[in-house]
Amino acid sequence: MFTEQRTCAAIHDLSGAGKCSLTVALPVLSVCGVETSVLPTAVLSTHTGGFTGFTYRDLTEDLLPMARHWKEAGFHFQALYSGFLGSEAQIDLVTEIFQMFREPGTFVVVDPVMGDNGKLYQTYTEEMAQSMVRLCRRADLVVPNLTEACRLLEIPYQEGPYTESFIGEVLAGLCGLGPGKAVLTGVYLEEDRLGAACLDSKTGRPEFFLRDRLEGLYHGTGDLFASTLLGGLFNGMSLSEACDVAVEFTHKTIASTKEKSKDFRFGPKFEEHLPWLGRKMEEYRKNLAKSANLRYNI
Ligand code: PXL
């Protein structure tokens, strides 16, 4: 039984097929015991990564009316979580919605989905990147990959292997934008070990969480990772504990996808690992419930 309410508002697109953004965030946060309300920024038939001919219904005009309705109806959220956003206007609206729902102690997570492998997504403009920097300044935690982090910090993208000191500087730069916590994905210090690194500016030192690299481009794994990380924080994990669990869950999922999927565009095969994730979360939740000082990391 939960000892305290856990509520989150997730603002991402809804790609009907191909498993990313909301179709990943919702099941992951639910198995982590987080009640999640969703604000879909657009409805697509599939994600845009590798499919052609997809439909795209923009919902920019609905965002503020939906948020205002939630406000009037008395919804409160302990965390606000944004991901892929389709236009500069949407990014600015999300900034406004964050302001609308921010209360003392609200935890704001921004996954600044902008690109991968050194390239911004085709839909991304210079203006959108600028707006994304402004949105990140309002966050408590940002979860970019290296492509996105370099763009946010306006430094040239470089291929790995990276040095610990370079990753440390990038993480410190991200925290320097405003968030107290930053997690970087796509980190590797040697070719065959890949994962994430995190920095909590309160505790200081960057930490690394790496697993054996599984070759291939796996869509939706960034969303899976960020959602798991947030789920962990909701259940009392420290940033590094949540990062470790998120890397492990993502790695398990990629292994299943590599083994069982004929076409990686169809998304990560995470479902079979949800019970594992649920058990991990429960372990931490039980410890939290037992401890005299209930301590949530949100
Ligand atoms: O997983 C990121 C993402 C989210 N939403 C849409 C996308 C992508 C990545 O390509 O196309 C619509």
PDB file of C-alpha atoms and ligand atoms in Angstrom:
ATOM      1  CA  MET A   1       0.000   0.000   0.000  1.00  0.00           C
ATOM      2  CA  PHE A   2       1.218   3.461  -0.782  1.00  0.00           C
ATOM      3  CA  THR A   3       1.915   5.618   2.174  1.00  0.00           C
ATOM      4  CA  GLU A   4       1.748   8.766   0.170  1.00  0.00           C
ATOM      5  CA  GLN A   5       0.157   9.900  -3.044  1.00  0.00           C
ATOM      6  CA  ARG A   6       2.319   9.751  -6.172  1.00  0.00           C
ATOM      7  CA  THR A   7       1.035  11.787  -9.079  1.00  0.00           C
ATOM      8  CA  CYS A   8       2.633  12.919 -12.284  1.00  0.00           C
ATOM      9  CA  ALA A   9       1.617  14.825 -15.415  1.00  0.00           C
ATOM     10  CA  ALA A  10       3.336  13.556 -18.552  1.00  0.00           C
ATOM     11  CA  ILE A  11       3.450  15.895 -21.554  1.00  0.00           C
ATOM     12  CA  HIS A  12       4.583  14.018 -24.670  1.00  0.00           C
ATOM     13  CA  ASP A  13       3.191  13.035 -28.057  1.00  0.00           C
ATOM     14  CA  LEU A  14       1.049   9.935 -28.498  1.00  0.00           C
ATOM     15  CA  SER A  15       2.541   7.847 -31.291  1.00  0.00           C
ATOM     16  CA  GLY A  16      -0.093   5.168 -31.848  1.00  0.00           C
ATOM     17  CA  ALA A  17       2.380   2.482 -32.874  1.00  0.00           C
ATOM     18  CA  GLY A  18       6.116   2.022 -32.524  1.00  0.00           C
ATOM     19  CA  LYS A  19       6.247   2.386 -28.736  1.00  0.00           C
ATOM     20  CA  CYS A  20       7.811   5.620 -27.588  1.00  0.00           C
ATOM     21  CA  SER A  21       6.789   8.719 -25.623  1.00  0.00           C
ATOM     22  CA  LEU A  22       3.363   8.224 -23.949  1.00  0.00           C
ATOM     23  CA  THR A  23       2.937   4.555 -24.894  1.00  0.00           C
ATOM     24  CA  VAL A  24       6.153   3.926 -22.962  1.00  0.00           C
ATOM     25  CA  ALA A  25       5.893   6.545 -20.186  1.00  0.00           C
ATOM     26  CA  LEU A  26       2.427   5.433 -19.102  1.00  0.00           C
ATOM     27  CA  PRO A  27       3.046   1.691 -18.585  1.00  0.00           C
ATOM     28  CA  VAL A  28       6.429   2.326 -16.957  1.00  0.00           C
ATOM     29  CA  LEU A  29       5.161   4.962 -14.527  1.00  0.00           C
ATOM     30  CA  SER A  30       2.084   2.851 -13.729  1.00  0.00           C
ATOM     31  CA  VAL A  31       4.159  -0.213 -12.820  1.00  0.00           C
ATOM     32  CA  CYS A  32       6.243   2.133 -10.647  1.00  0.00           C
ATOM     33  CA  GLY A  33       3.039   2.971  -8.773  1.00  0.00           C
ATOM     34  CA  VAL A  34       2.765   6.517 -10.090  1.00  0.00           C
ATOM     35  CA  GLU A  35      -0.690   7.844 -11.007  1.00  0.00           C
ATOM     36  CA  THR A  36      -0.071   9.517 -14.329  1.00  0.00           C
ATOM     37  CA  SER A  37      -2.210  12.043 -16.182  1.00  0.00           C
ATOM     38  CA  VAL A  38      -1.273  12.577 -19.812  1.00  0.00           C
ATOM     39  CA  LEU A  39      -1.315  15.703 -21.912  1.00  0.00           C
ATOM     40  CA  PRO A  40      -0.814  14.496 -25.505  1.00  0.00           C
ATOM     41  CA  THR A  41       0.881  17.175 -27.591  1.00  0.00           C
ATOM     42  CA  ALA A  42       0.091  15.440 -30.884  1.00  0.00           C
ATOM     43  CA  VAL A  43      -1.351  12.167 -32.112  1.00  0.00           C
ATOM     44  CA  LEU A  44       0.680  10.320 -34.752  1.00  0.00           C
ATOM     45  CA  SER A  45       0.062   6.977 -36.424  1.00  0.00           C
ATOM     46  CA  THR A  46       3.681   6.031 -35.674  1.00  0.00           C
ATOM     47  CA  HIS A  47       6.789   7.812 -34.430  1.00  0.00           C
ATOM     48  CA  THR A  48       8.891   9.607 -37.028  1.00  0.00           C
ATOM     49  CA  GLY A  49      12.031   7.508 -36.670  1.00  0.00           C
ATOM     50  CA  GLY A  50      12.273   5.382 -39.791  1.00  0.00           C
ATOM     51  CA  PHE A  51       8.601   5.306 -40.826  1.00  0.00           C
ATOM     52  CA  THR A  52       7.340   7.301 -43.811  1.00  0.00           C
ATOM     53  CA  GLY A  53       3.765   8.421 -44.470  1.00  0.00           C
ATOM     54  CA  PHE A  54       2.779   8.745 -40.820  1.00  0.00           C
ATOM     55  CA  THR A  55      -0.205  10.923 -39.857  1.00  0.00           C
ATOM     56  CA  TYR A  56       0.330  13.840 -37.481  1.00  0.00           C
ATOM     57  CA  ARG A  57      -2.534  15.572 -35.642  1.00  0.00           C
ATOM     58  CA  ASP A  58      -1.167  18.613 -33.884  1.00  0.00           C
ATOM     59  CA  LEU A  59      -2.812  19.334 -30.514  1.00  0.00           C
ATOM     60  CA  THR A  60      -1.027  22.588 -29.671  1.00  0.00           C
ATOM     61  CA  GLU A  61      -4.311  24.468 -29.410  1.00  0.00           C
ATOM     62  CA  ASP A  62      -5.693  21.959 -26.934  1.00  0.00           C
ATOM     63  CA  LEU A  63      -2.801  22.088 -24.477  1.00  0.00           C
ATOM     64  CA  LEU A  64      -3.731  25.188 -22.466  1.00  0.00           C
ATOM     65  CA  PRO A  65      -7.498  24.425 -22.361  1.00  0.00           C
ATOM     66  CA  MET A  66      -6.722  20.881 -21.143  1.00  0.00           C
ATOM     67  CA  ALA A  67      -4.286  22.168 -18.519  1.00  0.00           C
ATOM     68  CA  ARG A  68      -6.759  24.848 -17.379  1.00  0.00           C
ATOM     69  CA  HIS A  69      -9.466  22.207 -17.025  1.00  0.00           C
ATOM     70  CA  TRP A  70      -7.176  20.094 -14.837  1.00  0.00           C
ATOM     71  CA  LYS A  71      -6.410  23.161 -12.739  1.00  0.00           C
ATOM     72  CA  GLU A  72     -10.101  24.020 -12.299  1.00  0.00           C
ATOM     73  CA  ALA A  73     -10.919  20.394 -11.490  1.00  0.00           C
ATOM     74  CA  GLY A  74      -8.351  20.476  -8.660  1.00  0.00           C
ATOM     75  CA  PHE A  75      -5.559  18.230  -9.946  1.00  0.00           C
ATOM     76  CA  HIS A  76      -2.143  18.497  -8.260  1.00  0.00           C
ATOM     77  CA  PHE A  77       1.021  16.786  -9.430  1.00  0.00           C
ATOM     78  CA  GLN A  78       4.168  15.933  -7.531  1.00  0.00           C
ATOM     79  CA  ALA A  79       6.093  15.703 -10.787  1.00  0.00           C
ATOM     80  CA  LEU A  80       5.755  17.304 -14.217  1.00  0.00           C
ATOM     81  CA  TYR A  81       7.482  15.427 -17.020  1.00  0.00           C
ATOM     82  CA  SER A  82       7.935  16.529 -20.631  1.00  0.00           C
ATOM     83  CA  GLY A  83       9.441  14.721 -23.621  1.00  0.00           C
ATOM     84  CA  PHE A  84       9.220  15.055 -27.414  1.00  0.00           C
ATOM     85  CA  LEU A  85       7.642  18.364 -28.427  1.00  0.00           C
ATOM     86  CA  GLY A  86       6.712  19.254 -31.988  1.00  0.00           C
ATOM     87  CA  SER A  87       7.142  23.021 -32.318  1.00  0.00           C
ATOM     88  CA  GLU A  88       8.528  26.153 -30.710  1.00  0.00           C
ATOM     89  CA  ALA A  89       4.986  27.141 -29.682  1.00  0.00           C
ATOM     90  CA  GLN A  90       4.537  23.801 -27.900  1.00  0.00           C
ATOM     91  CA  ILE A  91       7.773  24.182 -25.969  1.00  0.00           C
ATOM     92  CA  ASP A  92       6.725  27.671 -24.838  1.00  0.00           C
ATOM     93  CA  LEU A  93       3.284  26.357 -23.824  1.00  0.00           C
ATOM     94  CA  VAL A  94       4.852  23.580 -21.777  1.00  0.00           C
ATOM     95  CA  THR A  95       6.909  26.232 -19.969  1.00  0.00           C
ATOM     96  CA  GLU A  96       3.626  27.995 -19.160  1.00  0.00           C
ATOM     97  CA  ILE A  97       1.939  24.765 -18.022  1.00  0.00           C
ATOM     98  CA  PHE A  98       4.879  24.004 -15.725  1.00  0.00           C
ATOM     99  CA  GLN A  99       4.362  27.428 -14.134  1.00  0.00           C
ATOM    100  CA  MET A 100       0.650  26.737 -13.767  1.00  0.00           C
ATOM    101  CA  PHE A 101       1.187  23.487 -11.829  1.00  0.00           C
ATOM    102  CA  ARG A 102       4.410  24.181  -9.982  1.00  0.00           C
ATOM    103  CA  GLU A 103       3.880  24.204  -6.228  1.00  0.00           C
ATOM    104  CA  PRO A 104       6.474  24.116  -3.452  1.00  0.00           C
ATOM    105  CA  GLY A 105       8.219  20.748  -3.836  1.00  0.00           C
ATOM    106  CA  THR A 106       6.964  19.941  -7.349  1.00  0.00           C
ATOM    107  CA  PHE A 107       9.668  18.087  -9.274  1.00  0.00           C
ATOM    108  CA  VAL A 108      10.062  19.042 -12.942  1.00  0.00           C
ATOM    109  CA  VAL A 109      11.729  16.614 -15.347  1.00  0.00           C
ATOM    110  CA  VAL A 110      12.602  17.603 -18.909  1.00  0.00           C
ATOM    111  CA  ASP A 111      13.764  15.032 -21.425  1.00  0.00           C
ATOM    112  CA  PRO A 112      14.855  17.464 -24.158  1.00  0.00           C
ATOM    113  CA  VAL A 113      14.162  15.108 -27.080  1.00  0.00           C
ATOM    114  CA  MET A 114      15.866  16.836 -30.027  1.00  0.00           C
ATOM    115  CA  GLY A 115      18.083  14.345 -31.819  1.00  0.00           C
ATOM    116  CA  ASP A 116      20.519  11.467 -31.691  1.00  0.00           C
ATOM    117  CA  ASN A 117      23.883  10.356 -33.064  1.00  0.00           C
ATOM    118  CA  GLY A 118      25.145  13.898 -33.502  1.00  0.00           C
ATOM    119  CA  LYS A 119      22.130  15.051 -35.535  1.00  0.00           C
ATOM    120  CA  LEU A 120      18.995  16.962 -34.578  1.00  0.00           C
ATOM    121  CA  TYR A 121      15.696  15.434 -35.776  1.00  0.00           C
ATOM    122  CA  GLN A 122      14.538  16.803 -39.139  1.00  0.00           C
ATOM    123  CA  THR A 123      11.623  18.626 -37.507  1.00  0.00           C
ATOM    124  CA  TYR A 124      13.976  20.545 -35.194  1.00  0.00           C
ATOM    125  CA  THR A 125      14.707  24.212 -35.907  1.00  0.00           C
ATOM    126  CA  GLU A 126      17.158  26.642 -34.300  1.00  0.00           C
ATOM    127  CA  GLU A 127      14.233  28.446 -32.607  1.00  0.00           C
ATOM    128  CA  MET A 128      12.997  25.174 -31.098  1.00  0.00           C
ATOM    129  CA  ALA A 129      16.434  24.439 -29.714  1.00  0.00           C
ATOM    130  CA  GLN A 130      16.521  27.908 -28.098  1.00  0.00           C
ATOM    131  CA  SER A 131      13.092  27.348 -26.534  1.00  0.00           C
ATOM    132  CA  MET A 132      14.247  23.945 -25.281  1.00  0.00           C
ATOM    133  CA  VAL A 133      17.146  25.629 -23.453  1.00  0.00           C
ATOM    134  CA  ARG A 134      14.624  27.931 -21.732  1.00  0.00           C
ATOM    135  CA  LEU A 135      12.478  24.936 -20.761  1.00  0.00           C
ATOM    136  CA  CYS A 136      15.514  23.098 -19.347  1.00  0.00           C
ATOM    137  CA  ARG A 137      16.377  26.119 -17.196  1.00  0.00           C
ATOM    138  CA  ARG A 138      13.037  25.552 -15.400  1.00  0.00           C
ATOM    139  CA  ALA A 139      13.670  21.857 -14.746  1.00  0.00           C
ATOM    140  CA  ASP A 140      14.880  20.118 -11.579  1.00  0.00           C
ATOM    141  CA  LEU A 141      16.212  17.207 -13.635  1.00  0.00           C
ATOM    142  CA  VAL A 142      17.215  17.036 -17.312  1.00  0.00           C
ATOM    143  CA  VAL A 143      17.817  13.736 -19.135  1.00  0.00           C
ATOM    144  CA  PRO A 144      19.461  14.441 -22.511  1.00  0.00           C
ATOM    145  CA  ASN A 145      21.572  12.151 -24.651  1.00  0.00           C
ATOM    146  CA  LEU A 146      24.983  13.460 -25.714  1.00  0.00           C
ATOM    147  CA  THR A 147      23.673  14.957 -28.962  1.00  0.00           C
ATOM    148  CA  GLU A 148      21.046  16.930 -27.057  1.00  0.00           C
ATOM    149  CA  ALA A 149      23.398  17.931 -24.248  1.00  0.00           C
ATOM    150  CA  CYS A 150      25.971  19.339 -26.716  1.00  0.00           C
ATOM    151  CA  ARG A 151      23.225  21.297 -28.466  1.00  0.00           C
ATOM    152  CA  LEU A 152      21.878  22.665 -25.165  1.00  0.00           C
ATOM    153  CA  LEU A 153      25.358  23.750 -24.130  1.00  0.00           C
ATOM    154  CA  GLU A 154      26.288  24.971 -27.622  1.00  0.00           C
ATOM    155  CA  ILE A 155      29.422  22.861 -27.773  1.00  0.00           C
ATOM    156  CA  PRO A 156      30.413  20.747 -30.815  1.00  0.00           C
ATOM    157  CA  TYR A 157      29.142  17.158 -30.725  1.00  0.00           C
ATOM    158  CA  GLN A 158      31.871  14.606 -30.424  1.00  0.00           C
ATOM    159  CA  GLU A 159      31.895  10.859 -30.877  1.00  0.00           C
ATOM    160  CA  GLY A 160      33.087   8.674 -27.997  1.00  0.00           C
ATOM    161  CA  PRO A 161      34.748   6.978 -26.296  1.00  0.00           C
ATOM    162  CA  TYR A 162      34.558   9.909 -23.870  1.00  0.00           C
ATOM    163  CA  THR A 163      36.763  10.712 -20.925  1.00  0.00           C
ATOM    164  CA  GLU A 164      35.267  10.834 -17.441  1.00  0.00           C
ATOM    165  CA  SER A 165      36.334  14.467 -17.223  1.00  0.00           C
ATOM    166  CA  PHE A 166      34.509  15.419 -20.456  1.00  0.00           C
ATOM    167  CA  ILE A 167      31.293  13.760 -19.234  1.00  0.00           C
ATOM    168  CA  GLY A 168      31.757  15.481 -15.865  1.00  0.00           C
ATOM    169  CA  GLU A 169      32.042  18.853 -17.603  1.00  0.00           C
ATOM    170  CA  VAL A 170      28.928  18.230 -19.698  1.00  0.00           C
ATOM    171  CA  LEU A 171      26.955  17.222 -16.599  1.00  0.00           C
ATOM    172  CA  ALA A 172      28.206  20.273 -14.709  1.00  0.00           C
ATOM    173  CA  GLY A 173      27.273  22.456 -17.694  1.00  0.00           C
ATOM    174  CA  LEU A 174      23.739  21.011 -17.704  1.00  0.00           C
ATOM    175  CA  CYS A 175      23.363  21.699 -13.968  1.00  0.00           C
ATOM    176  CA  GLY A 176      24.758  25.171 -14.660  1.00  0.00           C
ATOM    177  CA  LEU A 177      21.692  25.877 -16.823  1.00  0.00           C
ATOM    178  CA  GLY A 178      19.533  25.598 -13.705  1.00  0.00           C
ATOM    179  CA  PRO A 179      18.546  21.992 -12.846  1.00  0.00           C
ATOM    180  CA  GLY A 180      20.028  20.561  -9.663  1.00  0.00           C
ATOM    181  CA  LYS A 181      20.266  17.118 -11.258  1.00  0.00           C
ATOM    182  CA  ALA A 182      21.356  15.929 -14.697  1.00  0.00           C
ATOM    183  CA  VAL A 183      21.530  12.479 -16.270  1.00  0.00           C
ATOM    184  CA  LEU A 184      23.313  11.921 -19.559  1.00  0.00           C
ATOM    185  CA  THR A 185      22.548   8.901 -21.774  1.00  0.00           C
ATOM    186  CA  GLY A 186      24.615   7.369 -24.561  1.00  0.00           C
ATOM    187  CA  VAL A 187      27.777   7.573 -22.439  1.00  0.00           C
ATOM    188  CA  TYR A 188      30.729   5.265 -23.155  1.00  0.00           C
ATOM    189  CA  LEU A 189      34.282   5.407 -21.849  1.00  0.00           C
ATOM    190  CA  GLU A 190      35.358   2.363 -23.916  1.00  0.00           C
ATOM    191  CA  GLU A 191      33.749   0.980 -27.104  1.00  0.00           C
ATOM    192  CA  ASP A 192      32.020  -2.065 -25.636  1.00  0.00           C
ATOM    193  CA  ARG A 193      30.414  -0.587 -22.487  1.00  0.00           C
ATOM    194  CA  LEU A 194      27.507   1.846 -22.851  1.00  0.00           C
ATOM    195  CA  GLY A 195      25.107   3.494 -20.421  1.00  0.00           C
ATOM    196  CA  ALA A 196      24.464   6.684 -18.511  1.00  0.00           C
ATOM    197  CA  ALA A 197      26.133   9.087 -16.107  1.00  0.00           C
ATOM    198  CA  CYS A 198      24.530  11.314 -13.505  1.00  0.00           C
ATOM    199  CA  LEU A 199      25.329  14.324 -11.399  1.00  0.00           C
ATOM    200  CA  ASP A 200      23.443  15.571  -8.395  1.00  0.00           C
ATOM    201  CA  SER A 201      24.869  19.040  -7.876  1.00  0.00           C
ATOM    202  CA  LYS A 202      24.165  18.706  -4.126  1.00  0.00           C
ATOM    203  CA  THR A 203      26.415  15.668  -3.733  1.00  0.00           C
ATOM    204  CA  GLY A 204      28.954  16.649  -6.345  1.00  0.00           C
ATOM    205  CA  ARG A 205      30.666  13.810  -8.222  1.00  0.00           C
ATOM    206  CA  PRO A 206      29.575  12.331 -11.563  1.00  0.00           C
ATOM    207  CA  GLU A 207      28.721   8.630 -11.414  1.00  0.00           C
ATOM    208  CA  PHE A 208      28.733   6.123 -14.283  1.00  0.00           C
ATOM    209  CA  PHE A 209      26.393   3.182 -14.964  1.00  0.00           C
ATOM    210  CA  LEU A 210      27.551   1.082 -17.892  1.00  0.00           C
ATOM    211  CA  ARG A 211      26.595  -2.300 -19.351  1.00  0.00           C
ATOM    212  CA  ASP A 212      27.852  -4.411 -22.260  1.00  0.00           C
ATOM    213  CA  ARG A 213      26.985  -2.629 -25.494  1.00  0.00           C
ATOM    214  CA  LEU A 214      24.282  -4.250 -27.644  1.00  0.00           C
ATOM    215  CA  GLU A 215      24.752  -3.062 -31.223  1.00  0.00           C
ATOM    216  CA  GLY A 216      21.828  -1.412 -33.033  1.00  0.00           C
ATOM    217  CA  LEU A 217      19.592   1.651 -33.014  1.00  0.00           C
ATOM    218  CA  TYR A 218      16.673   1.102 -30.663  1.00  0.00           C
ATOM    219  CA  HIS A 219      13.804   3.553 -30.859  1.00  0.00           C
ATOM    220  CA  GLY A 220      11.975   4.577 -27.709  1.00  0.00           C
ATOM    221  CA  THR A 221      14.723   3.535 -25.315  1.00  0.00           C
ATOM    222  CA  GLY A 222      15.424   7.147 -24.272  1.00  0.00           C
ATOM    223  CA  ASP A 223      11.773   7.507 -23.222  1.00  0.00           C
ATOM    224  CA  LEU A 224      11.921   4.162 -21.437  1.00  0.00           C
ATOM    225  CA  PHE A 225      15.049   5.238 -19.563  1.00  0.00           C
ATOM    226  CA  ALA A 226      13.762   8.677 -18.481  1.00  0.00           C
ATOM    227  CA  SER A 227      10.394   7.276 -17.350  1.00  0.00           C
ATOM    228  CA  THR A 228      12.093   4.545 -15.286  1.00  0.00           C
ATOM    229  CA  LEU A 229      14.431   7.105 -13.731  1.00  0.00           C
ATOM    230  CA  LEU A 230      11.482   9.239 -12.665  1.00  0.00           C
ATOM    231  CA  GLY A 231       9.645   6.147 -11.368  1.00  0.00           C
ATOM    232  CA  GLY A 232      12.680   5.291  -9.229  1.00  0.00           C
ATOM    233  CA  LEU A 233      12.874   8.778  -7.725  1.00  0.00           C
ATOM    234  CA  PHE A 234       9.183   8.542  -6.879  1.00  0.00           C
ATOM    235  CA  ASN A 235       9.908   5.358  -4.915  1.00  0.00           C
ATOM    236  CA  GLY A 236      12.645   6.854  -2.765  1.00  0.00           C
ATOM    237  CA  MET A 237      15.723   5.924  -4.812  1.00  0.00           C
ATOM    238  CA  SER A 238      18.620   8.356  -4.878  1.00  0.00           C
ATOM    239  CA  LEU A 239      19.522   9.722  -8.312  1.00  0.00           C
ATOM    240  CA  SER A 240      22.314   7.165  -8.687  1.00  0.00           C
ATOM    241  CA  GLU A 241      20.121   4.246  -7.542  1.00  0.00           C
ATOM    242  CA  ALA A 242      17.389   5.298  -9.981  1.00  0.00           C
ATOM    243  CA  CYS A 243      19.972   5.697 -12.734  1.00  0.00           C
ATOM    244  CA  ASP A 244      21.336   2.201 -12.117  1.00  0.00           C
ATOM    245  CA  VAL A 245      17.858   0.628 -12.218  1.00  0.00           C
ATOM    246  CA  ALA A 246      16.958   2.614 -15.366  1.00  0.00           C
ATOM    247  CA  VAL A 247      20.143   1.461 -17.126  1.00  0.00           C
ATOM    248  CA  GLU A 248      19.479  -2.157 -16.094  1.00  0.00           C
ATOM    249  CA  PHE A 249      15.827  -2.091 -17.239  1.00  0.00           C
ATOM    250  CA  THR A 250      16.756  -0.440 -20.552  1.00  0.00           C
ATOM    251  CA  HIS A 251      19.560  -2.955 -21.085  1.00  0.00           C
ATOM    252  CA  LYS A 252      17.254  -5.915 -20.396  1.00  0.00           C
ATOM    253  CA  THR A 253      14.722  -4.475 -22.834  1.00  0.00           C
ATOM    254  CA  ILE A 254      17.294  -3.895 -25.557  1.00  0.00           C
ATOM    255  CA  ALA A 255      18.535  -7.483 -25.162  1.00  0.00           C
ATOM    256  CA  SER A 256      14.961  -8.767 -25.695  1.00  0.00           C
ATOM    257  CA  THR A 257      14.414  -6.432 -28.632  1.00  0.00           C
ATOM    258  CA  LYS A 258      17.664  -7.527 -30.251  1.00  0.00           C
ATOM    259  CA  GLU A 259      16.770 -11.183 -29.754  1.00  0.00           C
ATOM    260  CA  LYS A 260      13.087 -11.123 -30.681  1.00  0.00           C
ATOM    261  CA  SER A 261      12.287  -8.137 -32.885  1.00  0.00           C
ATOM    262  CA  LYS A 262      12.562  -8.361 -36.663  1.00  0.00           C
ATOM    263  CA  ASP A 263      12.277  -4.606 -37.044  1.00  0.00           C
ATOM    264  CA  PHE A 264      13.581  -2.283 -34.320  1.00  0.00           C
ATOM    265  CA  ARG A 265      11.345   0.558 -35.602  1.00  0.00           C
ATOM    266  CA  PHE A 266       8.437  -1.314 -33.961  1.00  0.00           C
ATOM    267  CA  GLY A 267       9.781  -0.317 -30.574  1.00  0.00           C
ATOM    268  CA  PRO A 268      11.402  -1.748 -27.473  1.00  0.00           C
ATOM    269  CA  LYS A 269      10.155  -5.100 -26.137  1.00  0.00           C
ATOM    270  CA  PHE A 270       9.821  -3.932 -22.549  1.00  0.00           C
ATOM    271  CA  GLU A 271       6.573  -5.619 -21.489  1.00  0.00           C
ATOM    272  CA  GLU A 272       8.104  -8.890 -20.292  1.00  0.00           C
ATOM    273  CA  HIS A 273      10.405  -6.898 -17.979  1.00  0.00           C
ATOM    274  CA  LEU A 274       7.697  -4.788 -16.342  1.00  0.00           C
ATOM    275  CA  PRO A 275       7.156  -7.308 -13.487  1.00  0.00           C
ATOM    276  CA  TRP A 276      10.909  -7.101 -12.681  1.00  0.00           C
ATOM    277  CA  LEU A 277      10.665  -3.322 -12.628  1.00  0.00           C
ATOM    278  CA  GLY A 278       7.559  -3.436 -10.441  1.00  0.00           C
ATOM    279  CA  ARG A 279       9.371  -5.680  -7.922  1.00  0.00           C
ATOM    280  CA  LYS A 280      12.415  -3.376  -7.828  1.00  0.00           C
ATOM    281  CA  MET A 281      10.170  -0.405  -7.139  1.00  0.00           C
ATOM    282  CA  GLU A 282       8.290  -2.297  -4.463  1.00  0.00           C
ATOM    283  CA  GLU A 283      11.535  -3.163  -2.634  1.00  0.00           C
ATOM    284  CA  TYR A 284      12.359   0.522  -2.327  1.00  0.00           C
ATOM    285  CA  ARG A 285       8.782   1.470  -1.502  1.00  0.00           C
ATOM    286  CA  LYS A 286       8.741  -1.054   1.374  1.00  0.00           C
ATOM    287  CA  ASN A 287      11.982   0.393   2.763  1.00  0.00           C
ATOM    288  CA  LEU A 288      10.501   3.840   2.529  1.00  0.00           C
ATOM    289  CA  ALA A 289       7.371   2.784   4.338  1.00  0.00           C
ATOM    290  CA  LYS A 290       9.472   1.178   7.111  1.00  0.00           C
ATOM    291  CA  SER A 291      11.744   4.156   7.645  1.00  0.00           C
ATOM    292  CA  ALA A 292      10.751   6.561  10.359  1.00  0.00           C
ATOM    293  CA  ASN A 293      11.490   9.575   8.219  1.00  0.00           C
ATOM    294  CA  LEU A 294       9.582   9.155   5.027  1.00  0.00           C
ATOM    295  CA  ARG A 295      11.984  10.486   2.455  1.00  0.00           C
ATOM    296  CA  TYR A 296      10.922  10.885  -1.125  1.00  0.00           C
ATOM    297  CA  ASN A 297      13.412  12.002  -3.681  1.00  0.00           C
ATOM    298  CA  ILE A 298      10.806  13.901  -5.571  1.00  0.00           C
TER     299      ILE A 298
HETATM  300  O1  PXL B   1      11.453   8.637 -28.762  1.00  0.00           O
HETATM  301  C1  PXL B   1      11.483   9.954 -29.140  1.00  0.00           C
HETATM  302  C2  PXL B   1      10.358  10.313 -30.062  1.00  0.00           C
HETATM  303  C3  PXL B   1       9.133  10.660 -29.548  1.00  0.00           C
HETATM  304  N1  PXL B   1       8.088  10.988 -30.329  1.00  0.00           N
HETATM  305  C4  PXL B   1       8.203  10.971 -31.668  1.00  0.00           C
HETATM  306  C5  PXL B   1       9.404  10.619 -32.260  1.00  0.00           C
HETATM  307  C6  PXL B   1      10.514  10.280 -31.445  1.00  0.00           C
HETATM  308  C7  PXL B   1      11.800   9.921 -32.031  1.00  0.00           C
HETATM  309  O2  PXL B   1      11.977   9.774 -33.199  1.00  0.00           O
HETATM  310  O3  PXL B   1       9.489  10.569 -33.600  1.00  0.00           O
HETATM  311  C8  PXL B   1       7.023  11.325 -32.518  1.00  0.00           C
END
